[in-house]
Short mmCIF file of C-alpha atoms and ligand atoms in Angstrom, two decimals:
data_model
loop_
_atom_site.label_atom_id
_atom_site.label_comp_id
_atom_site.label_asym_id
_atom_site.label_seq_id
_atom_site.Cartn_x
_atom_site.Cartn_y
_atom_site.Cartn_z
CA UNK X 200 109.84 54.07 15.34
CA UNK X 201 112.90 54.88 13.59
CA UNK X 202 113.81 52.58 10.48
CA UNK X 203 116.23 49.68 11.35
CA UNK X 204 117.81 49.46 8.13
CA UNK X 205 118.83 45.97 6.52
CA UNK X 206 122.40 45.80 6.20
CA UNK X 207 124.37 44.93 2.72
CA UNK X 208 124.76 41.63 2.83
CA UNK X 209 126.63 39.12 -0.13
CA UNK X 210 123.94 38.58 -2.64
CA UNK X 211 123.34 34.62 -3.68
CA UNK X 212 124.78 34.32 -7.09
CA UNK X 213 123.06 30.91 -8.11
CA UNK X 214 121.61 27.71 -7.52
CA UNK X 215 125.02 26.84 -5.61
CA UNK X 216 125.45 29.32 -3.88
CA UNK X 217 121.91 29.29 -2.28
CA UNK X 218 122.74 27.75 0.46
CA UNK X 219 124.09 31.01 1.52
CA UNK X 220 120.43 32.64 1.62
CA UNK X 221 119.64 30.48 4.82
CA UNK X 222 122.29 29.35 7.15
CA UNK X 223 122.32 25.44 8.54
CA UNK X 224 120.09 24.71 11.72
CA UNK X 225 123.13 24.89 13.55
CA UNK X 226 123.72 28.86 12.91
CA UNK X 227 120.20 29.86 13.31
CA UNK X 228 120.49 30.75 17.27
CA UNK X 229 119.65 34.60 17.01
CA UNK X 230 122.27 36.85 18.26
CA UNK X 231 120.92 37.73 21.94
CA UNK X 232 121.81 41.40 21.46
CA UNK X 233 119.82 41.40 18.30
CA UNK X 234 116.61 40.07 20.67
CA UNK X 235 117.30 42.19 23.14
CA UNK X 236 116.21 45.31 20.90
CA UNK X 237 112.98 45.43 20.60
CA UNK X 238 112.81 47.21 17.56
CA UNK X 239 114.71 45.35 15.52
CA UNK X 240 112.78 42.00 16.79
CA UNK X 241 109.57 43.74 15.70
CA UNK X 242 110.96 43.44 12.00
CA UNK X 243 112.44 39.55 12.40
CA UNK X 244 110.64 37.84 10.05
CA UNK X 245 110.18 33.91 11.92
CA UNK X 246 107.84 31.43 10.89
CA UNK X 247 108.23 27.74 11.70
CA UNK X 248 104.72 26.52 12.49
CA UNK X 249 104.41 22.65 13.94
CA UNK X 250 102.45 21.23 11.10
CA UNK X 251 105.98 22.21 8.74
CA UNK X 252 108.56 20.48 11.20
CA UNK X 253 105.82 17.23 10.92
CA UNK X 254 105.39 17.35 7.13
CA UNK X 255 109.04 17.83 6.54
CA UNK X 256 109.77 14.62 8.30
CA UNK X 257 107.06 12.93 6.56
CA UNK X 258 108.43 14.48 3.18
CA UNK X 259 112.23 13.32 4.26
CA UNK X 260 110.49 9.54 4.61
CA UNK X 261 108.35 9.67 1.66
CA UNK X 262 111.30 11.24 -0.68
CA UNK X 263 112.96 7.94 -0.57
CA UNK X 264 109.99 6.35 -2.58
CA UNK X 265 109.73 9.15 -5.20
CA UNK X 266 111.39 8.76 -8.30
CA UNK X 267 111.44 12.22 -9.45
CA UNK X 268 111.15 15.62 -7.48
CA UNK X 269 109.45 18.98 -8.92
CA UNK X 270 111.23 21.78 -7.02
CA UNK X 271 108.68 24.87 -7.09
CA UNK X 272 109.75 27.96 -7.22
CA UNK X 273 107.97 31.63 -7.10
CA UNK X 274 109.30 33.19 -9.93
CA UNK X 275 109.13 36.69 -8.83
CA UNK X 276 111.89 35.31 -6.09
CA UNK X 277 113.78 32.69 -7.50
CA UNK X 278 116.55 32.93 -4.88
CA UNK X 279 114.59 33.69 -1.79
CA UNK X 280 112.71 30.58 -2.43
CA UNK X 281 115.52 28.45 -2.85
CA UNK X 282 115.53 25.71 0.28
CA UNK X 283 119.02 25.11 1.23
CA UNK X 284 118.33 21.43 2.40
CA UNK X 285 116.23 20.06 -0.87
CA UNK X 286 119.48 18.56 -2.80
CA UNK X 287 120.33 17.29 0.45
CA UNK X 288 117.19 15.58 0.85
CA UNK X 289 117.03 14.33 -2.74
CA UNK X 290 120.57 13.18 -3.03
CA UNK X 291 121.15 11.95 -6.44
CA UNK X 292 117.12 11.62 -7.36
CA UNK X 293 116.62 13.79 -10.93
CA UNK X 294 115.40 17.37 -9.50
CA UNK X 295 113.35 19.66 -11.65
CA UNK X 296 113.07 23.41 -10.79
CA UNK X 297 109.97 24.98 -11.91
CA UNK X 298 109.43 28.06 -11.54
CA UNK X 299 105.96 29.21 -11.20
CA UNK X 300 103.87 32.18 -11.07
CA UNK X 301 105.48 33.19 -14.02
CA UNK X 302 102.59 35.52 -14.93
CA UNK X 303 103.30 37.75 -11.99
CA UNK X 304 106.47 38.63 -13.33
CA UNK X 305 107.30 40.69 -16.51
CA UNK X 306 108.68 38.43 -20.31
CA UNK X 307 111.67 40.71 -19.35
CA UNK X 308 112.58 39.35 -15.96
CA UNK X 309 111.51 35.88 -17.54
CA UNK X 310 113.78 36.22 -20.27
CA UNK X 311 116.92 37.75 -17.66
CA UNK X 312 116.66 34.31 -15.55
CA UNK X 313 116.26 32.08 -18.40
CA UNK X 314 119.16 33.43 -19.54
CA UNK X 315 121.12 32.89 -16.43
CA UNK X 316 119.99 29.16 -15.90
CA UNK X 317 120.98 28.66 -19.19
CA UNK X 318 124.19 29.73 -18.75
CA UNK X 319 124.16 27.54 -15.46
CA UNK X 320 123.31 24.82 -18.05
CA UNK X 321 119.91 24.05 -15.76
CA UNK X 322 116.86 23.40 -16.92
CA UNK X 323 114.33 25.43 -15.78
CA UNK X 324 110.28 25.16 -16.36
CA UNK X 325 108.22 28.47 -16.37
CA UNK X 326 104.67 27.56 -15.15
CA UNK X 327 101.22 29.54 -14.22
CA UNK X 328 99.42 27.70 -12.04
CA UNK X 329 96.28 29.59 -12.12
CA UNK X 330 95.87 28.58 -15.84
CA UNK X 331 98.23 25.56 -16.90
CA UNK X 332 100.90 27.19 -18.51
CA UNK X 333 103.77 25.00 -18.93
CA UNK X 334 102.57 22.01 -16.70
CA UNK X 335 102.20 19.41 -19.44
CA UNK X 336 106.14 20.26 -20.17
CA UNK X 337 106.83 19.22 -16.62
CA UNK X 338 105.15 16.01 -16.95
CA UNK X 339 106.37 14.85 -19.88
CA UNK X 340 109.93 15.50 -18.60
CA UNK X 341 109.61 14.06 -15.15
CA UNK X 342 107.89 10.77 -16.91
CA UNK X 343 111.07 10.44 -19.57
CA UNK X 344 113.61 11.07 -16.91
CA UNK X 345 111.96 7.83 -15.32
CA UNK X 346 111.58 5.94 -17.89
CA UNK X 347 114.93 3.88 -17.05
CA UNK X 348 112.71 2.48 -13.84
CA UNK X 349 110.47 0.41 -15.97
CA UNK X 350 112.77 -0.72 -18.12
CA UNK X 351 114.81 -2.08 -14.92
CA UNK X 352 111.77 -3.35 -13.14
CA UNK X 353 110.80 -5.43 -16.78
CA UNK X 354 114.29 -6.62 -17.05
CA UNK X 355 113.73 -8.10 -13.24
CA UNK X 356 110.08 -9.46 -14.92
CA UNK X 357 108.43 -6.82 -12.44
CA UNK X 358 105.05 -5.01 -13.77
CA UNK X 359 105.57 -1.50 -15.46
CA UNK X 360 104.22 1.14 -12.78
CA UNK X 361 103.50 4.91 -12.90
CA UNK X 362 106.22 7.09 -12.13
CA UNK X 363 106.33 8.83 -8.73
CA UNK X 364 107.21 12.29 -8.48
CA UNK X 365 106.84 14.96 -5.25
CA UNK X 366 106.21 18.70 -5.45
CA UNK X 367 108.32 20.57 -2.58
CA UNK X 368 108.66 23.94 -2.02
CA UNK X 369 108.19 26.72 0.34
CA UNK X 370 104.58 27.51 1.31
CA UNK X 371 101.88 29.19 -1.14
CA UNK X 372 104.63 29.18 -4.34
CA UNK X 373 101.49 27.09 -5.93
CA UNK X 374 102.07 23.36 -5.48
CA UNK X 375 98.55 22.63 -4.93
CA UNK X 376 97.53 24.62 -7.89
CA UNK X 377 99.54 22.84 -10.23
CA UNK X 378 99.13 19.72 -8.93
CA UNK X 379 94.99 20.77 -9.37
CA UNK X 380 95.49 22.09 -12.84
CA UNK X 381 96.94 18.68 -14.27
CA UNK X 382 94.17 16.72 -12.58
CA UNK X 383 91.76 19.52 -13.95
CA UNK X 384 89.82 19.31 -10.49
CA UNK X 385 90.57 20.50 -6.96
CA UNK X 386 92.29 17.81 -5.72
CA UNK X 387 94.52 19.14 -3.36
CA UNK X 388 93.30 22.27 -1.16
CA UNK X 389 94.77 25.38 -2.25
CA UNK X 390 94.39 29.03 -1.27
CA UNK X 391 95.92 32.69 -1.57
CA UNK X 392 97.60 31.71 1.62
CA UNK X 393 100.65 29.89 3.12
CA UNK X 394 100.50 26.51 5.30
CA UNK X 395 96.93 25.43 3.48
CA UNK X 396 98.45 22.15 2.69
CA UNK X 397 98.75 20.04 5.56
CA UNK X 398 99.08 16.77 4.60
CA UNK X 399 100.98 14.90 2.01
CA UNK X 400 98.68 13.20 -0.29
CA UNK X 401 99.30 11.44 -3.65
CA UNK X 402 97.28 12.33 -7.04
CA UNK X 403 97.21 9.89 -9.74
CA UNK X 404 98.08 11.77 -12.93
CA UNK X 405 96.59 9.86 -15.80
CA UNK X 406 98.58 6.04 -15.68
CA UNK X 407 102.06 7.32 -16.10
CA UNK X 408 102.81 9.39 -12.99
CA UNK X 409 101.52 10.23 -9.51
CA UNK X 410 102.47 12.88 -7.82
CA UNK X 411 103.00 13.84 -3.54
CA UNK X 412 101.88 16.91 -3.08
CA UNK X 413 103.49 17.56 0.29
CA UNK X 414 103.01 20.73 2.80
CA UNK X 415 105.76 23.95 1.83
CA UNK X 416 108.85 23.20 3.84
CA UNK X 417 110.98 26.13 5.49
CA UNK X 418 114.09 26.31 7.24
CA UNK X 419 113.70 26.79 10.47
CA UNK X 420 114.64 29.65 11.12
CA UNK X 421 115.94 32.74 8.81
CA UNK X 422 119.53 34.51 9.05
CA UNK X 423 118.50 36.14 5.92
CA UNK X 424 116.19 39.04 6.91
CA UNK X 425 116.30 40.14 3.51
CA UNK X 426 115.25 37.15 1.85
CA UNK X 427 112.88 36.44 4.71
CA UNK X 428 111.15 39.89 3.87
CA UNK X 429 110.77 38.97 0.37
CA UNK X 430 108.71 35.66 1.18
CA UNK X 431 107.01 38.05 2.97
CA UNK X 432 106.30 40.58 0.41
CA UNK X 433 105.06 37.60 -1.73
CA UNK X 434 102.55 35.67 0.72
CA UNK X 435 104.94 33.35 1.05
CA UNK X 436 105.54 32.93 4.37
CA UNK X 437 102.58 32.79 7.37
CA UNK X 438 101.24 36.70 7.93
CA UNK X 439 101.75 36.17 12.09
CA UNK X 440 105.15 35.96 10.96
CA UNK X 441 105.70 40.00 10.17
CA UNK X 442 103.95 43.01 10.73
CA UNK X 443 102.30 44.07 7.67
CA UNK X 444 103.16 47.80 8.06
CA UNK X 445 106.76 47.04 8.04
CA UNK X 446 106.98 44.68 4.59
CA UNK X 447 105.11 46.79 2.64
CA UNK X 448 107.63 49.54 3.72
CA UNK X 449 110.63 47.43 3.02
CA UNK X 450 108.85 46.29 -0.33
CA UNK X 451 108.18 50.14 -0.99
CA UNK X 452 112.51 50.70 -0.50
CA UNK X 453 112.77 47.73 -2.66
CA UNK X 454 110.28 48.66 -5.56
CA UNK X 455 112.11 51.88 -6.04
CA UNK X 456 115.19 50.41 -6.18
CA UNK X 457 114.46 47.97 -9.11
CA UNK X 458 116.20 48.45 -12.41
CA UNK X 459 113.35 46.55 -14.02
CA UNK X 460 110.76 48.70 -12.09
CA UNK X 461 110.86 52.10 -14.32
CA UNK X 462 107.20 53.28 -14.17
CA UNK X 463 106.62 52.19 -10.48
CA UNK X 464 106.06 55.49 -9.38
CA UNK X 465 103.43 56.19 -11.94
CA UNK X 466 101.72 52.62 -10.69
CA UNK X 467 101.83 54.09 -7.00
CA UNK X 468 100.20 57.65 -8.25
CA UNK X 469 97.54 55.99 -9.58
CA UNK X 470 97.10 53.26 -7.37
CA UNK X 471 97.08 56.09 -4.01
CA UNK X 472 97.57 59.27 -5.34
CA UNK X 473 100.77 59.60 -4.26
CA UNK X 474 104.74 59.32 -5.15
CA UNK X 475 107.27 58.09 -3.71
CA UNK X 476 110.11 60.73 -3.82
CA UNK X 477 113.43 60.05 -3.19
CA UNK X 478 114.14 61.95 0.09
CA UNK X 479 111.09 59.65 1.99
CA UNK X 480 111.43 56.01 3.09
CA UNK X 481 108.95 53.49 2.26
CA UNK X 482 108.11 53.82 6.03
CA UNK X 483 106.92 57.46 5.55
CA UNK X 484 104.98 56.18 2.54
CA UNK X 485 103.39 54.18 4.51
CA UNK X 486 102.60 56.91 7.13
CA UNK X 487 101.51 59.05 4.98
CA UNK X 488 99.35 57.12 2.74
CA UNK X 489 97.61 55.63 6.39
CA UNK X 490 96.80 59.58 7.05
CA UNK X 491 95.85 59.81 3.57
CA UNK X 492 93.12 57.23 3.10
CA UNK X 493 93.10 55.05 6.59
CA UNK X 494 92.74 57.10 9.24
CA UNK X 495 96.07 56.59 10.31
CA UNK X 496 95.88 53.32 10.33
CA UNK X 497 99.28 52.24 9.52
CA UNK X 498 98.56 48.56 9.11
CA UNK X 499 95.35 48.97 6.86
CA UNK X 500 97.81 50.90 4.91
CA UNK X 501 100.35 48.00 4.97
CA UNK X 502 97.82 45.62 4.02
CA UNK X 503 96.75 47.58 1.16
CA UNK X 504 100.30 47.98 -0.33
CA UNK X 505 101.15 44.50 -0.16
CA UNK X 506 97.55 42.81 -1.15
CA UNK X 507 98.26 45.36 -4.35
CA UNK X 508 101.62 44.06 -4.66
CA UNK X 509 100.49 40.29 -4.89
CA UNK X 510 97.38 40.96 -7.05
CA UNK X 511 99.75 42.64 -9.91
CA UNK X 512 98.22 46.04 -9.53
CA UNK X 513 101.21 48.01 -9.18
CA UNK X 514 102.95 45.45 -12.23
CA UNK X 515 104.65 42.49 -13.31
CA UNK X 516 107.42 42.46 -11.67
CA UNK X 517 110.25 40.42 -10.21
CA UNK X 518 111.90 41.18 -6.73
CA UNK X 519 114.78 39.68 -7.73
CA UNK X 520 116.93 39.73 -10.73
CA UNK X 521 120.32 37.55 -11.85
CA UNK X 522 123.31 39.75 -10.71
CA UNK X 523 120.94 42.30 -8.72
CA UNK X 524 122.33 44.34 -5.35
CA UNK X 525 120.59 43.32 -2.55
CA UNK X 526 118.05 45.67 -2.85
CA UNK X 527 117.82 46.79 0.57
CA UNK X 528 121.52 47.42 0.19
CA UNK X 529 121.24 49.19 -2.67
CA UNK X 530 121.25 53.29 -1.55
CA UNK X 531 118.51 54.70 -3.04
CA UNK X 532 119.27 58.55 -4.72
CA UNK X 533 118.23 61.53 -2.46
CA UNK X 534 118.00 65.12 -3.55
N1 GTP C 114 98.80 34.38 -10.25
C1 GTP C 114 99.11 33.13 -9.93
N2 GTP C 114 98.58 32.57 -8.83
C2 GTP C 114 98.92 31.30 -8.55
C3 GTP C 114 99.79 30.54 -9.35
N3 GTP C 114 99.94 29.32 -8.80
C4 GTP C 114 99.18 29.31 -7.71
N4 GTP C 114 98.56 30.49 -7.55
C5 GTP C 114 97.64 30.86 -6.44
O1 GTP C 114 98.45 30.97 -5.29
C6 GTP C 114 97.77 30.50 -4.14
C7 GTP C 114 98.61 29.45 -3.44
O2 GTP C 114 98.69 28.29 -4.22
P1 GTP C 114 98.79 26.84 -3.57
O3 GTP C 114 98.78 25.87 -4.69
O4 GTP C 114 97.80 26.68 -2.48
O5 GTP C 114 100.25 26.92 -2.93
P2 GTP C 114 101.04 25.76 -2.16
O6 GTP C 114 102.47 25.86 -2.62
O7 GTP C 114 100.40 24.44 -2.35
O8 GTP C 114 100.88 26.29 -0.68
P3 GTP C 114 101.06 25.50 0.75
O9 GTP C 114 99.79 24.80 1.02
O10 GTP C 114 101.30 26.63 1.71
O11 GTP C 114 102.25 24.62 0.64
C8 GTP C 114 96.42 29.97 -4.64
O12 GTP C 114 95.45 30.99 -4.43
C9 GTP C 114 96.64 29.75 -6.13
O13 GTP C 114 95.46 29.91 -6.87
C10 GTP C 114 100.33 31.16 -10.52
O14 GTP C 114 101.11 30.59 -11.29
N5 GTP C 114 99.96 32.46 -10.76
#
């Protein structure tokens, strides 16, 4: 199958201009040409399961209750996990971004998108859900931005009550695992996998907050390929959603392509024995590496690439960077 390749497309620049990574409901209807090609539907990446549509409506109810909302993030794609609709949904509730998974990525990239939130003048929180990192800084900042609400309800001669805060997010960025890591027990489920959470439930964290920790929302449908690829390159986004073969291809392209990636093809000769030179396509890689070690199996190949990807061995690294080219758009050098 020859490679459909992504076309250059105006990178997001920040927080504002976000909304630009996913269109509004009403420009999602696919461009019937586009479906009409087969190939190029194999690589549209679409994922809008049932139990998301009924936990975002539940979330949309529940967010008028919450005092405070904990916007997760995955760190290695701070853009591409950016949900257009979540300041629309909060309105003008405080909004905290976290960004977490912040050991996957390198104190390098870290230190680039602190830098550029800081210049945004927004606050951001780095967090590891897998071992606590940073939580307790989220907590105390979510209960002090609240703190107005008890002094309100004790001027009306109301009781003082626990703050309420929600974690959204899109799917698998580690809500659950935070949430679990402040409670220091597994109370919400959580897995290596999106769409795990399925129902909102609230965890009381100590006597001064509680927290919803509510199903990963997605817009329903993507006009971004690009960034659509990258939740899929993460395990961010449900795996019937893409063909395996295909993202770790595209993730392959975008690897090389990195500025902050320079020993990547040093991580792929060790990790399969193999380069990636510049006159081959991630999609040959991927070819060749099935011949290689998977009896041609492109899609054990695939799998291989991206479960190496998401478990660090081939680095710390971020897919996306403050000021970055798209990466797919970026022309990688042939000889
Ligand atoms: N390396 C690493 N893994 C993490 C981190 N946070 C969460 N994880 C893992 O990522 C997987 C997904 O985490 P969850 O907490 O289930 O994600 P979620 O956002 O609640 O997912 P949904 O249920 O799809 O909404 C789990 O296997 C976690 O252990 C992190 O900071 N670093």
């Amino acid at each position: 199958m020859q490679r459909v390749k992504a076309q250059p497309q105006p990178h997001p620049q920040g927080l504002q201009s976000c909304r630009a990574v996913f269109n509004s409901l009403t420009d999602l209807e696919l461009d019937q040409e586009s479906v009409a090609d087969s190939s190029l539907q194999a690589r549209m990446v679409q994922w809008y399961p049932g139990h998301i549509a009924r936990a975002e409506r539940q979330l949309r109810e529940q967010l008028k209750l919450v005092d405070v909302v904990l916007e997760v993030r995955d760190a290695r794609i701070p853009l591409s996990t950016c949900h257009p609709q979540i300041p629309q949904w909060c309105g003008s509730k405080p909004r905290l971004l976290v960004l977490n998974r912040v050991d996957m990525i390198s104190p390098a990239d870290q230190q680039a998108w602190a830098n550029y939130f800081a210049q945004q003048h927004l606050p951001v929180f780095w967090t590891n859900g897998m071992d606590g990192t940073g939580i307790t800084k989220v907590v105390r900042a979510a209960v002090s931005l609240s703190k107005s609400i008890n002094s309100k309800r004790s001027a009306r001669g109301l009781k003082p009550r626990a703050v309420r805060a929600v974690a959204v997010g899109f799917p698998n960025v580690g809500k659950s695992a935070l949430i679990n890591r402040l409670v220091n027990k597994r109370a919400c489920d959580s897995a290596p996998k999106p769409g795990v959470t399925r129902q909102l439930r609230w965890v009381r964290i100590g006597g001064d907050l509680d927290i919803l920790d509510a199903p990963g929302v997605l817009p329903m449908s993507f006009n971004d390929q690009i960034a659509a690829q990258r939740l899929a390159m993460c395990n961010d986004i449900g795996e019937a959603a893409y063909v395996d073969s295909l993202v770790a291809a595209a993730l392959l392209d975008t690897l090389v392509a990195l500025p902050n990636a320079p020993d990547i093809q040093e991580q792929l000769q060790r990790r399969f024995g193999m380069e990636l030179p510049p006159e081959m396509t991630g999609e040959a890689y991927v070819e060749a590496l099935a011949v290689k070690l998977f009896q041609s199996e492109k899609e054990k190949a695939g799998q291989r690439i991206l479960k190496d990807f998401r478990s660090t061995a081939l680095g710390t690294l971020a897919l996306e960077l403050p000021h970055m080219q798209p990466a797919h758009s970026a022309p990688r050098q042939r000889q």
